[in-house]
Amino acid sequence: MHITDESKLREIVGHPVEMVRDKVRSSLADVDREWLVESPIVFLATADELGRIDVSPKGDPAGKVVHVIDDRHIAIPERPGNRRVDGYLNILRNPRAGSIFVVPGRGDTLRINGPARIVGDADYFDDLSINGKRPILAVEITVEEVFFHCPKAFLRSDLWRPDTWRPEALPSVAEITRRAMPEAGDGGFTEDSFRPYLY
């Protein structure tokens, strides 16, 4: 059964309670700023002009993953990486972004959505330096929507329970690359060759 209209969707899911329905705000509160300072990772979602979506994790030490410019603007720094820049290309074509800020051990998350732009330098880049290295770029998001998301997904997944973690169940990064790209042959893929990108 395909769900093709809102009435059918609501028939199945129901309607949110008033507090949940009305929790979306258009500017940052002090508690949002506190959350952003403690978050070491954000998931940044973008889409191109055809609606093709990319979601990219951005991680830094807590306090460096995002800069609050003011109550209506935040900036997410970019560090040197694999140079694909999928999300940045999307922003050039469709300047909208969504983000989810995660704090380890917490089930709730903070979501911020709004228009986005890429900047090559700004006066806050020095504040985002790590080991003396400034960001190479930043994504600035104008806050149109900010709200906290309930913890049910993290609770159901047992995400923060180490006794449920099974990293050994999956192959190494080098083995994943070999298996996902068999046309590349051996390609010299070793754990050591990936180390500069992983650690």
mmCIF file of C-alpha atoms in Angstrom:
data_model
loop_
_atom_site.group_PDB
_atom_site.id
_atom_site.type_symbol
_atom_site.label_atom_id
_atom_site.label_comp_id
_atom_site.label_asym_id
_atom_site.label_seq_id
_atom_site.Cartn_x
_atom_site.Cartn_y
_atom_site.Cartn_z
ATOM 1 C CA MET A 1 0.000 0.000 0.000
ATOM 2 C CA HIS A 2 1.416 3.356 -1.053
ATOM 3 C CA ILE A 3 0.556 6.414 1.018
ATOM 4 C CA THR A 4 -0.115 9.251 -1.415
ATOM 5 C CA ASP A 5 -1.904 11.928 0.605
ATOM 6 C CA GLU A 6 -1.721 13.572 4.012
ATOM 7 C CA SER A 7 -5.149 12.420 5.162
ATOM 8 C CA LYS A 8 -4.166 8.754 4.795
ATOM 9 C CA LEU A 9 -0.839 9.422 6.474
ATOM 10 C CA ARG A 10 -2.589 11.088 9.414
ATOM 11 C CA GLU A 11 -5.096 8.241 9.609
ATOM 12 C CA ILE A 12 -2.194 5.883 10.294
ATOM 13 C CA VAL A 13 0.169 8.084 12.294
ATOM 14 C CA GLY A 14 -2.189 10.510 13.985
ATOM 15 C CA HIS A 15 -1.571 14.137 14.907
ATOM 16 C CA PRO A 16 1.092 15.527 17.233
ATOM 17 C CA VAL A 17 0.091 17.006 20.550
ATOM 18 C CA GLU A 18 -0.032 20.795 20.632
ATOM 19 C CA MET A 19 3.332 21.223 22.379
ATOM 20 C CA VAL A 20 5.115 19.087 19.774
ATOM 21 C CA ARG A 21 3.276 20.761 16.887
ATOM 22 C CA ASP A 22 4.230 24.234 18.083
ATOM 23 C CA LYS A 23 7.803 23.615 19.269
ATOM 24 C CA VAL A 24 9.502 24.922 16.115
ATOM 25 C CA ARG A 25 11.173 28.310 16.627
ATOM 26 C CA SER A 26 12.936 30.714 14.251
ATOM 27 C CA SER A 27 15.801 31.845 16.493
ATOM 28 C CA LEU A 28 18.212 30.262 18.940
ATOM 29 C CA ALA A 29 17.466 30.210 22.659
ATOM 30 C CA ASP A 30 20.124 29.981 25.367
ATOM 31 C CA VAL A 31 19.469 26.248 25.725
ATOM 32 C CA ASP A 32 20.136 25.765 21.996
ATOM 33 C CA ARG A 33 23.474 27.535 22.360
ATOM 34 C CA GLU A 34 24.348 25.301 25.318
ATOM 35 C CA TRP A 35 23.550 22.208 23.258
ATOM 36 C CA LEU A 36 25.636 23.386 20.306
ATOM 37 C CA VAL A 37 28.672 23.941 22.541
ATOM 38 C CA GLU A 38 28.470 20.326 23.774
ATOM 39 C CA SER A 39 27.892 18.699 20.374
ATOM 40 C CA PRO A 40 30.941 17.121 18.661
ATOM 41 C CA ILE A 41 29.072 15.988 15.547
ATOM 42 C CA VAL A 42 26.430 17.292 13.167
ATOM 43 C CA PHE A 43 24.705 15.600 10.241
ATOM 44 C CA LEU A 44 24.280 18.108 7.415
ATOM 45 C CA ALA A 45 21.572 17.398 4.828
ATOM 46 C CA THR A 46 21.436 19.116 1.438
ATOM 47 C CA ALA A 47 19.741 18.506 -1.922
ATOM 48 C CA ASP A 48 20.605 19.524 -5.456
ATOM 49 C CA GLU A 49 18.295 21.241 -7.924
ATOM 50 C CA LEU A 50 16.731 17.880 -8.843
ATOM 51 C CA GLY A 51 16.055 16.934 -5.239
ATOM 52 C CA ARG A 52 18.864 14.364 -4.969
ATOM 53 C CA ILE A 53 19.838 14.312 -1.305
ATOM 54 C CA ASP A 54 23.141 14.092 0.517
ATOM 55 C CA VAL A 55 23.655 13.730 4.263
ATOM 56 C CA SER A 56 27.183 14.257 5.519
ATOM 57 C CA PRO A 57 28.573 13.932 9.054
ATOM 58 C CA LYS A 58 30.799 16.753 10.266
ATOM 59 C CA GLY A 59 32.783 16.117 13.418
ATOM 60 C CA ASP A 60 35.162 18.125 15.583
ATOM 61 C CA PRO A 61 35.858 18.428 19.289
ATOM 62 C CA ALA A 62 32.869 19.798 21.181
ATOM 63 C CA GLY A 63 32.846 23.567 20.897
ATOM 64 C CA LYS A 64 34.456 23.495 17.435
ATOM 65 C CA VAL A 65 31.825 21.738 15.304
ATOM 66 C CA VAL A 66 29.654 24.842 15.031
ATOM 67 C CA HIS A 67 29.937 28.565 15.632
ATOM 68 C CA VAL A 68 26.953 30.637 16.704
ATOM 69 C CA ILE A 69 27.144 33.920 14.814
ATOM 70 C CA ASP A 70 23.982 35.301 16.407
ATOM 71 C CA ASP A 71 20.488 34.124 17.320
ATOM 72 C CA ARG A 72 19.573 33.641 13.650
ATOM 73 C CA HIS A 73 22.827 32.312 12.137
ATOM 74 C CA ILE A 74 25.225 29.430 12.709
ATOM 75 C CA ALA A 75 28.354 28.308 10.853
ATOM 76 C CA ILE A 76 29.620 24.742 10.384
ATOM 77 C CA PRO A 77 33.348 24.565 9.536
ATOM 78 C CA GLU A 78 34.873 22.399 6.840
ATOM 79 C CA ARG A 79 38.218 20.651 7.335
ATOM 80 C CA PRO A 80 40.374 19.008 4.641
ATOM 81 C CA GLY A 81 38.851 15.680 3.622
ATOM 82 C CA ASN A 82 38.172 13.514 0.597
ATOM 83 C CA ARG A 83 37.347 16.540 -1.606
ATOM 84 C CA ARG A 84 34.023 15.178 -2.883
ATOM 85 C CA VAL A 85 32.168 18.199 -1.442
ATOM 86 C CA ASP A 86 28.787 16.699 -2.383
ATOM 87 C CA GLY A 87 26.908 18.858 0.087
ATOM 88 C CA TYR A 88 28.717 22.021 -0.942
ATOM 89 C CA LEU A 89 27.920 21.437 -4.597
ATOM 90 C CA ASN A 90 24.298 20.949 -3.585
ATOM 91 C CA ILE A 91 24.242 24.248 -1.701
ATOM 92 C CA LEU A 92 25.554 26.050 -4.795
ATOM 93 C CA ARG A 93 22.601 24.626 -6.740
ATOM 94 C CA ASN A 94 19.929 24.668 -4.030
ATOM 95 C CA PRO A 95 20.848 26.830 -1.034
ATOM 96 C CA ARG A 96 18.876 24.991 1.644
ATOM 97 C CA ALA A 97 20.181 22.783 4.442
ATOM 98 C CA GLY A 98 18.995 20.729 7.378
ATOM 99 C CA SER A 99 21.138 19.706 10.330
ATOM 100 C CA ILE A 100 20.965 17.421 13.342
ATOM 101 C CA PHE A 101 23.332 18.055 16.250
ATOM 102 C CA VAL A 102 24.103 15.058 18.448
ATOM 103 C CA VAL A 103 25.527 14.948 21.979
ATOM 104 C CA PRO A 104 26.972 11.534 22.944
ATOM 105 C CA GLY A 105 24.920 9.811 25.598
ATOM 106 C CA ARG A 106 21.827 11.916 24.917
ATOM 107 C CA GLY A 107 18.824 10.572 23.048
ATOM 108 C CA ASP A 108 17.377 13.924 22.112
ATOM 109 C CA THR A 109 18.894 15.920 19.266
ATOM 110 C CA LEU A 110 18.783 19.522 18.077
ATOM 111 C CA ARG A 111 17.585 20.224 14.543
ATOM 112 C CA ILE A 112 18.315 23.456 12.662
ATOM 113 C CA ASN A 113 17.049 24.082 9.123
ATOM 114 C CA GLY A 114 17.206 27.035 6.775
ATOM 115 C CA PRO A 115 18.894 28.774 3.844
ATOM 116 C CA ALA A 116 22.609 28.038 3.531
ATOM 117 C CA ARG A 117 25.625 29.636 1.926
ATOM 118 C CA ILE A 118 29.309 28.782 1.667
ATOM 119 C CA VAL A 119 31.940 31.229 2.902
ATOM 120 C CA GLY A 120 35.682 31.091 2.305
ATOM 121 C CA ASP A 121 36.646 33.226 5.282
ATOM 122 C CA ALA A 122 35.071 35.103 8.170
ATOM 123 C CA ASP A 123 36.164 36.731 11.393
ATOM 124 C CA TYR A 124 35.098 33.651 13.407
ATOM 125 C CA PHE A 125 37.409 31.236 11.520
ATOM 126 C CA ASP A 126 40.150 31.835 14.118
ATOM 127 C CA ASP A 127 37.742 30.723 16.872
ATOM 128 C CA LEU A 128 37.236 27.443 15.010
ATOM 129 C CA SER A 129 40.950 26.689 14.612
ATOM 130 C CA ILE A 130 42.173 23.268 15.737
ATOM 131 C CA ASN A 131 45.883 22.783 16.385
ATOM 132 C CA GLY A 132 46.497 26.136 14.753
ATOM 133 C CA LYS A 133 44.631 25.201 11.558
ATOM 134 C CA ARG A 134 41.672 27.308 10.493
ATOM 135 C CA PRO A 135 38.727 25.820 8.567
ATOM 136 C CA ILE A 136 39.075 25.866 4.792
ATOM 137 C CA LEU A 137 35.396 26.815 4.364
ATOM 138 C CA ALA A 138 32.225 27.119 6.391
ATOM 139 C CA VAL A 139 28.538 26.627 5.744
ATOM 140 C CA GLU A 140 26.435 29.397 7.231
ATOM 141 C CA ILE A 141 22.810 28.526 7.923
ATOM 142 C CA THR A 142 20.126 31.092 8.583
ATOM 143 C CA VAL A 143 17.883 29.670 11.288
ATOM 144 C CA GLU A 144 14.350 29.278 9.954
ATOM 145 C CA GLU A 145 13.506 26.259 12.092
ATOM 146 C CA VAL A 146 15.118 25.120 15.326
ATOM 147 C CA PHE A 147 13.707 22.498 17.663
ATOM 148 C CA PHE A 148 14.629 19.553 19.833
ATOM 149 C CA HIS A 149 13.774 16.085 18.557
ATOM 150 C CA CYS A 150 12.546 13.353 20.892
ATOM 151 C CA PRO A 151 14.909 10.504 21.945
ATOM 152 C CA LYS A 152 12.852 7.531 20.757
ATOM 153 C CA ALA A 153 15.116 6.611 17.812
ATOM 154 C CA PHE A 154 18.231 6.547 19.991
ATOM 155 C CA LEU A 155 16.441 4.667 22.767
ATOM 156 C CA ARG A 156 15.053 2.038 20.386
ATOM 157 C CA SER A 157 18.446 1.538 18.758
ATOM 158 C CA ASP A 158 20.368 1.241 22.053
ATOM 159 C CA LEU A 159 22.881 3.528 20.367
ATOM 160 C CA TRP A 160 24.710 4.535 23.531
ATOM 161 C CA ARG A 161 24.862 1.057 25.090
ATOM 162 C CA PRO A 162 28.386 -0.284 24.439
ATOM 163 C CA ASP A 163 27.284 -3.838 25.245
ATOM 164 C CA THR A 164 25.155 -3.774 22.055
ATOM 165 C CA TRP A 165 27.973 -2.534 19.791
ATOM 166 C CA ARG A 166 29.332 -5.023 17.230
ATOM 167 C CA PRO A 167 31.994 -3.237 15.146
ATOM 168 C CA GLU A 168 33.830 -6.528 14.631
ATOM 169 C CA ALA A 169 30.810 -7.862 12.700
ATOM 170 C CA LEU A 170 31.825 -5.713 9.725
ATOM 171 C CA PRO A 171 34.972 -5.814 7.589
ATOM 172 C CA SER A 172 37.713 -3.204 7.797
ATOM 173 C CA VAL A 173 37.528 0.002 5.788
ATOM 174 C CA ALA A 174 40.106 -1.363 3.351
ATOM 175 C CA GLU A 175 38.098 -4.582 2.878
ATOM 176 C CA ILE A 176 34.872 -2.636 2.413
ATOM 177 C CA THR A 177 36.542 -0.595 -0.316
ATOM 178 C CA ARG A 178 37.874 -3.696 -2.062
ATOM 179 C CA ARG A 179 34.450 -5.360 -1.994
ATOM 180 C CA ALA A 180 32.449 -2.262 -2.944
ATOM 181 C CA MET A 181 34.785 -1.428 -5.853
ATOM 182 C CA PRO A 182 35.888 -4.787 -7.321
ATOM 183 C CA GLU A 183 36.575 -3.110 -10.669
ATOM 184 C CA ALA A 184 39.493 -1.299 -9.013
ATOM 185 C CA GLY A 185 41.254 -4.602 -8.383
ATOM 186 C CA ASP A 186 43.466 -4.779 -5.326
ATOM 187 C CA GLY A 187 44.239 -1.090 -5.682
ATOM 188 C CA GLY A 188 46.758 -1.277 -2.863
ATOM 189 C CA PHE A 189 43.975 -0.840 -0.310
ATOM 190 C CA THR A 190 45.379 -1.455 3.164
ATOM 191 C CA GLU A 191 44.488 -0.172 6.606
ATOM 192 C CA ASP A 192 47.685 1.902 6.536
ATOM 193 C CA SER A 193 46.706 3.545 3.250
ATOM 194 C CA PHE A 194 43.422 4.671 4.811
ATOM 195 C CA ARG A 195 44.941 5.778 8.114
ATOM 196 C CA PRO A 196 45.468 9.450 7.090
ATOM 197 C CA TYR A 197 41.744 9.705 6.342
ATOM 198 C CA LEU A 198 40.550 7.866 9.443
ATOM 199 C CA TYR A 199 42.622 9.105 12.340
#
